[in-house]
Short mmCIF file of C-alpha atoms in Angstrom, two decimals:
data_model
loop_
_atom_site.label_atom_id
_atom_site.label_comp_id
_atom_site.label_asym_id
_atom_site.label_seq_id
_atom_site.Cartn_x
_atom_site.Cartn_y
_atom_site.Cartn_z
CA MET A 130 11.33 12.14 -29.08
CA SER A 131 9.36 8.94 -28.45
CA THR A 132 6.39 8.62 -26.09
CA THR A 133 8.52 6.34 -23.94
CA PHE A 134 11.08 9.07 -23.45
CA TRP A 135 8.40 11.55 -22.35
CA ILE A 136 6.97 9.02 -19.88
CA ILE A 137 10.45 8.57 -18.39
CA LEU A 138 11.06 12.31 -18.21
CA ALA A 139 7.67 13.08 -16.61
CA GLY A 140 8.14 10.16 -14.20
CA ALA A 141 11.55 11.55 -13.26
CA VAL A 142 10.13 15.03 -12.59
CA ALA A 143 7.25 13.58 -10.54
CA THR A 144 9.70 11.49 -8.54
CA TYR A 145 12.02 14.43 -7.87
CA LEU A 146 9.04 16.47 -6.66
CA THR A 147 8.31 13.80 -4.03
CA ARG A 148 11.97 13.74 -2.98
CA VAL A 149 12.19 17.49 -2.46
CA GLY A 150 8.54 18.35 -1.72
CA GLY A 151 8.40 17.48 1.97
CA HIS A 152 11.45 19.63 2.65
CA LEU A 153 10.04 22.57 0.67
CA VAL A 154 6.85 22.49 2.77
CA ILE A 155 8.61 22.08 6.15
CA SER A 156 11.25 24.74 5.42
CA ARG A 157 8.54 27.41 5.06
CA PHE A 158 8.09 27.35 8.82
CA ASP A 159 10.60 29.08 11.09
CA THR A 160 10.11 26.73 14.01
CA ILE A 161 9.02 23.13 14.08
CA HIS A 162 6.30 22.30 16.60
CA PRO A 163 7.33 19.45 18.96
CA ARG A 164 4.42 17.35 17.68
CA VAL A 165 5.57 17.80 14.08
CA GLU A 166 9.09 16.88 15.16
CA ALA A 167 7.72 13.77 16.88
CA GLY A 168 5.93 12.91 13.63
CA LEU A 169 9.09 13.38 11.57
CA ASN A 170 11.04 11.18 13.97
CA ALA A 171 8.47 8.46 13.38
CA VAL A 172 8.90 8.57 9.58
CA PRO A 173 11.56 5.82 9.18
CA ALA A 174 9.62 3.19 11.16
CA ALA A 175 6.25 4.30 9.76
CA VAL A 176 7.18 4.23 6.07
CA LEU A 177 9.56 1.28 5.98
CA THR A 178 7.08 -0.89 7.89
CA THR A 179 4.50 -0.48 5.12
CA LEU A 180 6.98 -1.98 2.64
CA VAL A 181 7.13 -5.17 4.73
CA ALA A 182 3.76 -5.69 6.44
CA PRO A 183 1.50 -6.52 3.43
CA GLU A 184 4.03 -9.14 2.31
CA LEU A 185 3.09 -11.12 5.43
CA LEU A 186 -0.34 -11.77 3.89
CA HIS A 187 1.09 -14.16 1.31
CA ALA A 188 4.17 -15.35 3.18
CA GLY A 189 4.63 -19.13 3.40
CA PRO A 190 6.89 -21.17 5.71
CA ALA A 191 10.06 -20.25 3.79
CA GLU A 192 9.28 -16.54 4.01
CA TRP A 193 8.37 -16.68 7.71
CA ALA A 194 11.55 -18.61 8.51
CA ALA A 195 13.60 -15.92 6.71
CA LEU A 196 11.89 -13.06 8.56
CA ILE A 197 12.25 -14.73 11.96
CA VAL A 198 15.97 -15.33 11.37
CA THR A 199 16.33 -11.70 10.27
CA VAL A 200 14.82 -10.51 13.56
CA LEU A 201 17.02 -12.87 15.60
CA VAL A 202 20.20 -11.76 13.83
CA SER A 203 19.22 -8.09 14.31
CA LEU A 204 19.62 -8.52 18.08
CA ARG A 205 23.41 -8.87 17.61
CA GLY A 206 24.45 -8.13 14.03
CA GLY A 207 24.40 -5.23 11.59
CA LEU A 208 22.31 -4.69 8.47
CA MET A 209 24.55 -6.75 6.19
CA ALA A 210 24.53 -9.76 8.56
CA MET A 211 20.75 -9.49 8.92
CA PHE A 212 20.14 -9.36 5.20
CA LEU A 213 22.53 -12.16 4.27
CA ALA A 214 21.20 -14.47 7.01
CA GLY A 215 17.58 -13.80 6.00
CA ALA A 216 18.32 -14.27 2.30
CA ALA A 217 20.28 -17.49 2.92
CA VAL A 218 17.43 -19.00 4.96
CA LEU A 219 14.90 -17.96 2.30
CA ILE A 220 16.81 -19.45 -0.62
CA LEU A 221 17.65 -22.62 1.29
CA ALA A 222 14.07 -23.11 2.51
CA ARG A 223 12.67 -22.57 -0.98
CA GLN A 224 14.80 -25.40 -2.33
CA PHE A 225 12.92 -27.78 -0.02
CA ILE A 226 9.49 -26.23 0.50
CA GLY A 227 9.12 -24.51 -2.87
CA MET B 196 50.81 17.95 9.40
CA THR B 197 49.02 21.17 8.48
CA ALA B 198 45.40 21.81 9.33
CA GLU B 199 44.54 21.54 5.66
CA THR B 200 45.85 18.01 5.18
CA ILE B 201 44.08 16.93 8.36
CA SER B 202 40.75 18.20 7.09
CA GLU B 203 41.37 16.65 3.69
CA GLY B 204 42.11 13.29 5.28
CA ARG B 205 38.93 13.63 7.33
CA THR B 206 36.92 14.33 4.16
CA GLY B 207 38.39 11.30 2.44
CA SER B 208 37.62 8.98 5.32
CA ASP B 209 34.09 10.44 5.55
CA PHE B 210 33.59 9.45 1.93
CA TRP B 211 34.86 5.91 2.50
CA ASP B 212 32.76 5.60 5.67
CA GLY B 213 29.78 6.24 3.42
CA VAL B 214 30.98 3.79 0.77
CA ARG B 215 31.39 1.06 3.40
CA LEU B 216 27.78 1.55 4.54
CA SER B 217 26.58 1.49 0.92
CA MET B 218 27.79 -2.05 0.30
CA PRO B 219 24.80 -3.91 1.82
CA VAL B 220 22.53 -1.64 -0.22
CA VAL B 221 24.47 -2.39 -3.42
CA VAL B 222 24.25 -6.15 -2.76
CA ALA B 223 20.54 -6.07 -1.88
CA SER B 224 19.50 -3.93 -4.85
CA ALA B 225 21.58 -5.72 -7.50
CA PRO B 226 19.02 -8.47 -8.30
CA PHE B 227 16.29 -5.87 -8.73
CA ALA B 228 18.32 -3.69 -11.05
CA VAL B 229 19.04 -6.69 -13.30
CA LEU B 230 15.44 -7.86 -13.06
CA PHE B 231 14.15 -4.38 -13.91
CA GLY B 232 16.33 -4.20 -17.02
CA ALA B 233 15.16 -7.62 -18.16
CA ILE B 234 11.45 -6.88 -17.58
CA ALA B 235 11.78 -3.46 -19.24
CA VAL B 236 13.05 -4.95 -22.48
CA ASP B 237 10.45 -7.71 -22.21
CA ASN B 238 7.74 -5.00 -22.07
CA GLY B 239 8.94 -3.12 -25.12
CA PHE B 240 11.61 -0.74 -23.81
CA SER B 241 14.90 -0.41 -25.66
CA VAL B 242 18.13 -0.98 -23.74
CA LEU B 243 18.78 2.78 -23.80
CA GLU B 244 15.31 3.54 -22.44
CA ALA B 245 15.73 1.03 -19.60
CA PHE B 246 19.09 2.61 -18.79
CA LEU B 247 17.59 6.14 -18.91
CA MET B 248 14.68 5.22 -16.66
CA SER B 249 17.05 3.90 -13.99
CA ALA B 250 19.33 6.93 -14.32
CA MET B 251 16.55 9.54 -14.22
CA ILE B 252 13.90 8.10 -11.89
CA TYR B 253 16.18 5.96 -9.68
CA GLY B 254 13.37 4.33 -7.71
CA GLY B 255 13.10 0.57 -8.08
CA ALA B 256 9.48 -0.09 -7.11
CA SER B 257 8.13 2.80 -9.17
CA GLN B 258 10.17 1.71 -12.19
CA MET B 259 8.73 -1.82 -11.93
CA VAL B 260 5.17 -0.48 -11.72
CA GLY B 261 5.76 1.92 -14.60
CA ILE B 262 7.17 -0.78 -16.84
CA GLU B 263 4.34 -3.17 -15.98
CA LEU B 264 1.70 -0.59 -16.96
CA PHE B 265 3.65 0.32 -20.09
CA GLY B 266 3.55 -3.33 -21.13
CA GLN B 267 -0.24 -3.30 -20.71
CA HIS B 268 -0.51 -0.20 -22.95
CA VAL B 269 -1.97 1.98 -20.20
CA ALA B 270 -2.34 5.71 -21.02
CA PRO B 271 0.96 7.61 -20.50
CA TRP B 272 -0.45 10.10 -17.96
CA LEU B 273 -1.73 7.20 -15.87
CA ILE B 274 1.73 5.60 -15.91
CA VAL B 275 3.28 8.86 -14.68
CA LEU B 276 0.60 9.22 -11.99
CA SER B 277 1.30 5.66 -10.81
CA ILE B 278 5.03 6.38 -10.60
CA PHE B 279 4.18 9.46 -8.53
CA ALA B 280 1.88 7.43 -6.28
CA VAL B 281 4.47 4.72 -5.65
CA ASN B 282 7.10 7.34 -4.84
CA PHE B 283 4.85 9.51 -2.69
CA ARG B 284 6.44 8.16 0.53
CA HIS B 285 9.56 10.20 -0.34
CA VAL B 286 7.65 13.36 0.66
CA LEU B 287 7.94 12.15 4.24
CA TYR B 288 11.63 11.28 3.78
CA SER B 289 12.45 14.73 2.45
CA ALA B 290 10.54 16.40 5.30
CA GLY B 291 12.53 14.31 7.77
CA ILE B 292 16.00 14.58 6.24
CA GLY B 293 15.66 18.32 5.51
CA ARG B 294 16.50 19.05 9.14
CA ARG B 295 19.83 17.23 8.80
CA ILE B 296 21.09 18.71 5.52
CA ALA B 297 19.69 22.27 5.56
CA HIS B 298 23.22 23.65 6.16
CA TRP B 299 24.55 22.33 2.80
CA PRO B 300 24.98 24.65 -0.19
CA LEU B 301 21.86 24.69 -2.39
CA LEU B 302 23.30 22.63 -5.27
CA GLN B 303 24.50 19.94 -2.88
CA GLN B 304 21.03 19.80 -1.35
CA ALA B 305 19.47 19.52 -4.82
CA ALA B 306 21.76 16.58 -5.60
CA GLY B 307 21.15 15.07 -2.17
CA TYR B 308 17.40 14.99 -2.69
CA PHE B 309 17.84 13.36 -6.11
CA ILE B 310 19.43 10.26 -4.56
CA LEU B 311 17.08 10.16 -1.53
CA THR B 312 16.03 6.49 -1.68
CA ASP B 313 14.64 4.29 1.13
CA PRO B 314 18.05 3.04 2.36
CA GLN B 315 19.70 6.44 1.80
CA PHE B 316 17.11 8.02 4.09
CA ALA B 317 17.22 5.24 6.68
CA ILE B 318 21.02 5.19 6.96
CA ALA B 319 21.35 8.99 7.02
CA GLU B 320 18.65 9.21 9.71
CA ALA B 321 20.43 6.56 11.76
CA ARG B 322 23.65 8.57 11.53
CA ALA B 323 21.93 11.79 12.60
CA GLU B 324 20.34 9.93 15.51
CA SER B 325 23.72 8.72 16.73
CA GLY B 326 24.77 12.37 17.03
CA ARG B 327 27.20 12.46 14.10
CA PRO B 328 26.87 15.13 11.39
CA VAL B 329 25.32 14.19 8.04
CA GLY B 330 27.87 15.82 5.71
CA PHE B 331 27.63 16.00 1.94
CA VAL B 332 30.80 13.98 1.33
CA TRP B 333 29.66 11.16 3.62
CA TYR B 334 26.16 11.23 2.07
CA LEU B 335 27.65 11.06 -1.42
CA GLY B 336 29.91 8.16 -0.42
CA LEU B 337 26.78 6.33 0.70
CA GLY B 338 24.63 7.19 -2.32
CA LEU B 339 26.97 7.27 -5.30
CA PRO B 340 27.94 3.56 -5.39
CA VAL B 341 24.28 2.56 -5.09
CA TYR B 342 23.35 4.86 -7.96
CA VAL B 343 26.19 3.81 -10.25
CA PHE B 344 25.62 0.08 -9.68
CA TRP B 345 21.85 0.50 -10.05
CA VAL B 346 22.17 2.16 -13.45
CA ILE B 347 24.86 -0.18 -14.80
CA GLU B 348 23.08 -3.34 -13.58
CA SER B 349 19.82 -2.16 -15.15
CA GLY B 350 21.64 -1.87 -18.47
CA LEU B 351 23.19 -5.33 -18.01
CA GLY B 352 19.76 -6.79 -17.21
CA ALA B 353 18.34 -5.17 -20.34
CA VAL B 354 21.08 -6.65 -22.52
CA PHE B 355 21.39 -10.10 -20.93
CA GLY B 356 17.88 -10.45 -19.41
CA LYS B 357 17.06 -13.66 -21.24
CA MET B 358 19.74 -15.48 -19.25
CA ILE B 359 18.19 -14.93 -15.79
CA PRO B 360 17.50 -18.27 -14.08
CA ASP B 361 14.44 -19.17 -11.96
CA THR B 362 13.86 -16.02 -9.88
CA HIS B 363 11.54 -17.77 -7.42
CA ALA B 364 14.13 -20.37 -6.41
CA LEU B 365 16.64 -17.56 -5.94
CA GLY B 366 14.17 -15.78 -3.66
CA ILE B 367 14.43 -12.51 -5.57
CA ASP B 368 10.77 -11.59 -5.04
CA PHE B 369 11.20 -11.65 -1.25
CA LEU B 370 14.68 -10.17 -0.81
CA LEU B 371 13.42 -6.59 -0.50
CA PRO B 372 10.96 -7.28 2.36
CA ILE B 373 13.83 -8.95 4.27
CA TYR B 374 16.05 -5.97 3.60
CA PHE B 375 13.39 -3.43 4.61
CA LEU B 376 12.66 -5.42 7.77
CA GLY B 377 16.36 -5.05 8.58
CA LEU B 378 16.08 -1.27 8.12
CA VAL B 379 12.96 -1.08 10.33
CA LEU B 380 14.71 -3.08 13.09
CA GLY B 381 17.65 -0.68 12.94
CA PHE B 382 15.41 2.02 14.44
CA ARG B 383 14.07 -0.09 17.30
CA LYS B 384 15.73 2.06 20.00
CA ARG B 385 13.75 5.16 18.96
CA PRO B 386 10.99 6.34 21.30
CA LEU B 387 7.54 5.08 20.21
CA TRP B 388 9.12 2.60 17.76
CA ALA B 389 6.86 -0.36 18.61
CA PRO B 390 3.53 1.53 18.61
CA VAL B 391 4.45 3.30 15.34
CA VAL B 392 5.43 0.02 13.67
CA ALA B 393 2.20 -1.61 14.89
CA ALA B 394 0.01 1.26 13.66
CA SER B 395 1.70 1.38 10.24
CA ALA B 396 1.60 -2.38 9.84
CA VAL B 397 -2.10 -2.70 10.66
CA ALA B 398 -3.11 0.35 8.60
CA SER B 399 -1.05 -0.69 5.56
CA ILE B 400 -2.44 -4.23 5.61
CA ILE B 401 -6.03 -2.95 5.86
CA ALA B 402 -5.39 -0.40 3.10
CA TYR B 403 -3.72 -3.07 0.94
CA ARG B 404 -6.86 -5.23 1.25
CA THR B 405 -9.35 -2.37 0.72
CA VAL B 406 -7.89 0.57 -1.22
CA GLY B 407 -5.16 -1.46 -2.89
CA SER B 408 -1.54 -0.96 -3.92
CA PRO B 409 0.37 1.41 -4.01
CA TRP B 410 -1.78 3.61 -1.74
CA HIS B 411 -1.32 1.22 1.20
CA VAL B 412 2.20 2.62 1.60
CA SER B 413 1.13 6.25 2.03
CA ILE B 414 -1.92 5.36 4.14
CA GLY B 415 0.07 3.07 6.44
CA ALA B 416 2.89 5.61 6.76
CA ILE B 417 0.50 8.44 7.63
CA ALA B 418 -1.13 6.26 10.30
CA GLY B 419 2.22 5.71 12.02
CA VAL B 420 3.27 9.35 11.77
CA LEU B 421 -0.13 10.57 13.03
CA LEU B 422 0.13 8.31 16.07
CA ALA B 423 3.44 10.00 16.99
CA VAL B 424 1.90 13.43 16.39
CA ILE B 425 -1.21 12.73 18.49
CA LEU B 426 0.53 11.20 21.51
CA PRO B 427 1.86 13.81 23.99
CA PRO B 428 5.35 14.92 22.82
CA HIS B 429 7.12 13.70 25.97
CA HIS B 430 6.49 10.14 24.78
CA SER B 431 8.62 10.89 21.73
CA GLY B 432 11.50 12.39 23.67
CA VAL B 433 11.18 15.78 21.94
CA GLY B 434 10.39 19.22 23.29
CA LYS B 435 11.93 18.53 26.70
CA ARG B 436 12.64 21.62 28.76
CA PRO B 437 16.24 21.71 29.96
#
C-alpha cells in the first residue's frame, strides 16, 4: 500500500471520529442540562457563520453585491433561490469588475 | 389499501422529500468536487486516489487542505492532523444531531454520522426544528445523492481536470460562502440567532487574523456556542416549565 493510501485512510478515520465524537460524549449523560441544550441549539448558526465571516476580509464589490442579494432573497425565497441569485450576481459582477 | 402499503408509500415519499432537498446541495457542491479532482491529480494523486479520498473522507474543505499539503510534501502525520483540524467542527454537529437520531438502529446511526456534512446537519436540524421527525429514510434521501455526485464528480475532475476554464470568472472560489450564508440565514428564526452569529463572526475573524486557518472555525464556533450557554436559558427558549 502506498503512503498516499495510508494518508487517505487515516484522514478518513480522523474525520469519522469528528462526525461521531460529539454524540459519543453527549450520550454518556442521562439528562442534558438546559444550558447545554441552549448551546447545542446554537451550533448551526455558530459553526456555519465561521465559514462565511473571514471571507468578508477579502471580499470586493462583486462579492459584497452577491452576499447582499443573497440576504435580500432569503427574506422571501428558499435555499436554492438564495444560492442561485447570489451566484448569478457574483458571476455577472465579476465579468465587469474582475 | 392495507396499512402496510400506506406505510410503504409514506417511506417512499419520505425518501423523495429528502432527495428534493438535496438538489441545491448537489448543485452547489458540484464545482468543488470537480475542482478537487483536478487539483488532486495536479498535486500528484492518481485518479483512483482522488476518487478514494472523496469516497472515504467526504469533506470538501479538508480534502482541499490535505491535497494542498500533500503537494508541498508535508509530513504525512501533519496532513492527517490538518484534515482532523479542518473537520473538527463536526464534533459540534454530531453532538447536536445525536438528539434527533438516537432512536435509529445502531448501524443506521453509524451510516448517518458518516455522511454528516455541513448541509446535511443544517437541513436535518431545520427539519427537527419544524417539529417533523428526522427519519433514516428521509436522511438517506437527503445525503445519498450528495455523496454519489460528490464521488463521481471528483473522479470526473481527476480525469478531465485540464479542461476546467477560468475558475475566477466562474466565481467558484466564492460559491461556498454564498451557500453557507444561505444556510446561516435559514436559522434566523431561532432564539439568540443574531447574538450567536455576531459572536461567531467576530471571534472567527479575530482568530483568522491571529491564530490562523483552520482553527478560526473551531474558535469562532465555540464563541457562539458559549454565548448561548452563558446567557440565562430562558433567552434560548429551552428549559421552560410547563
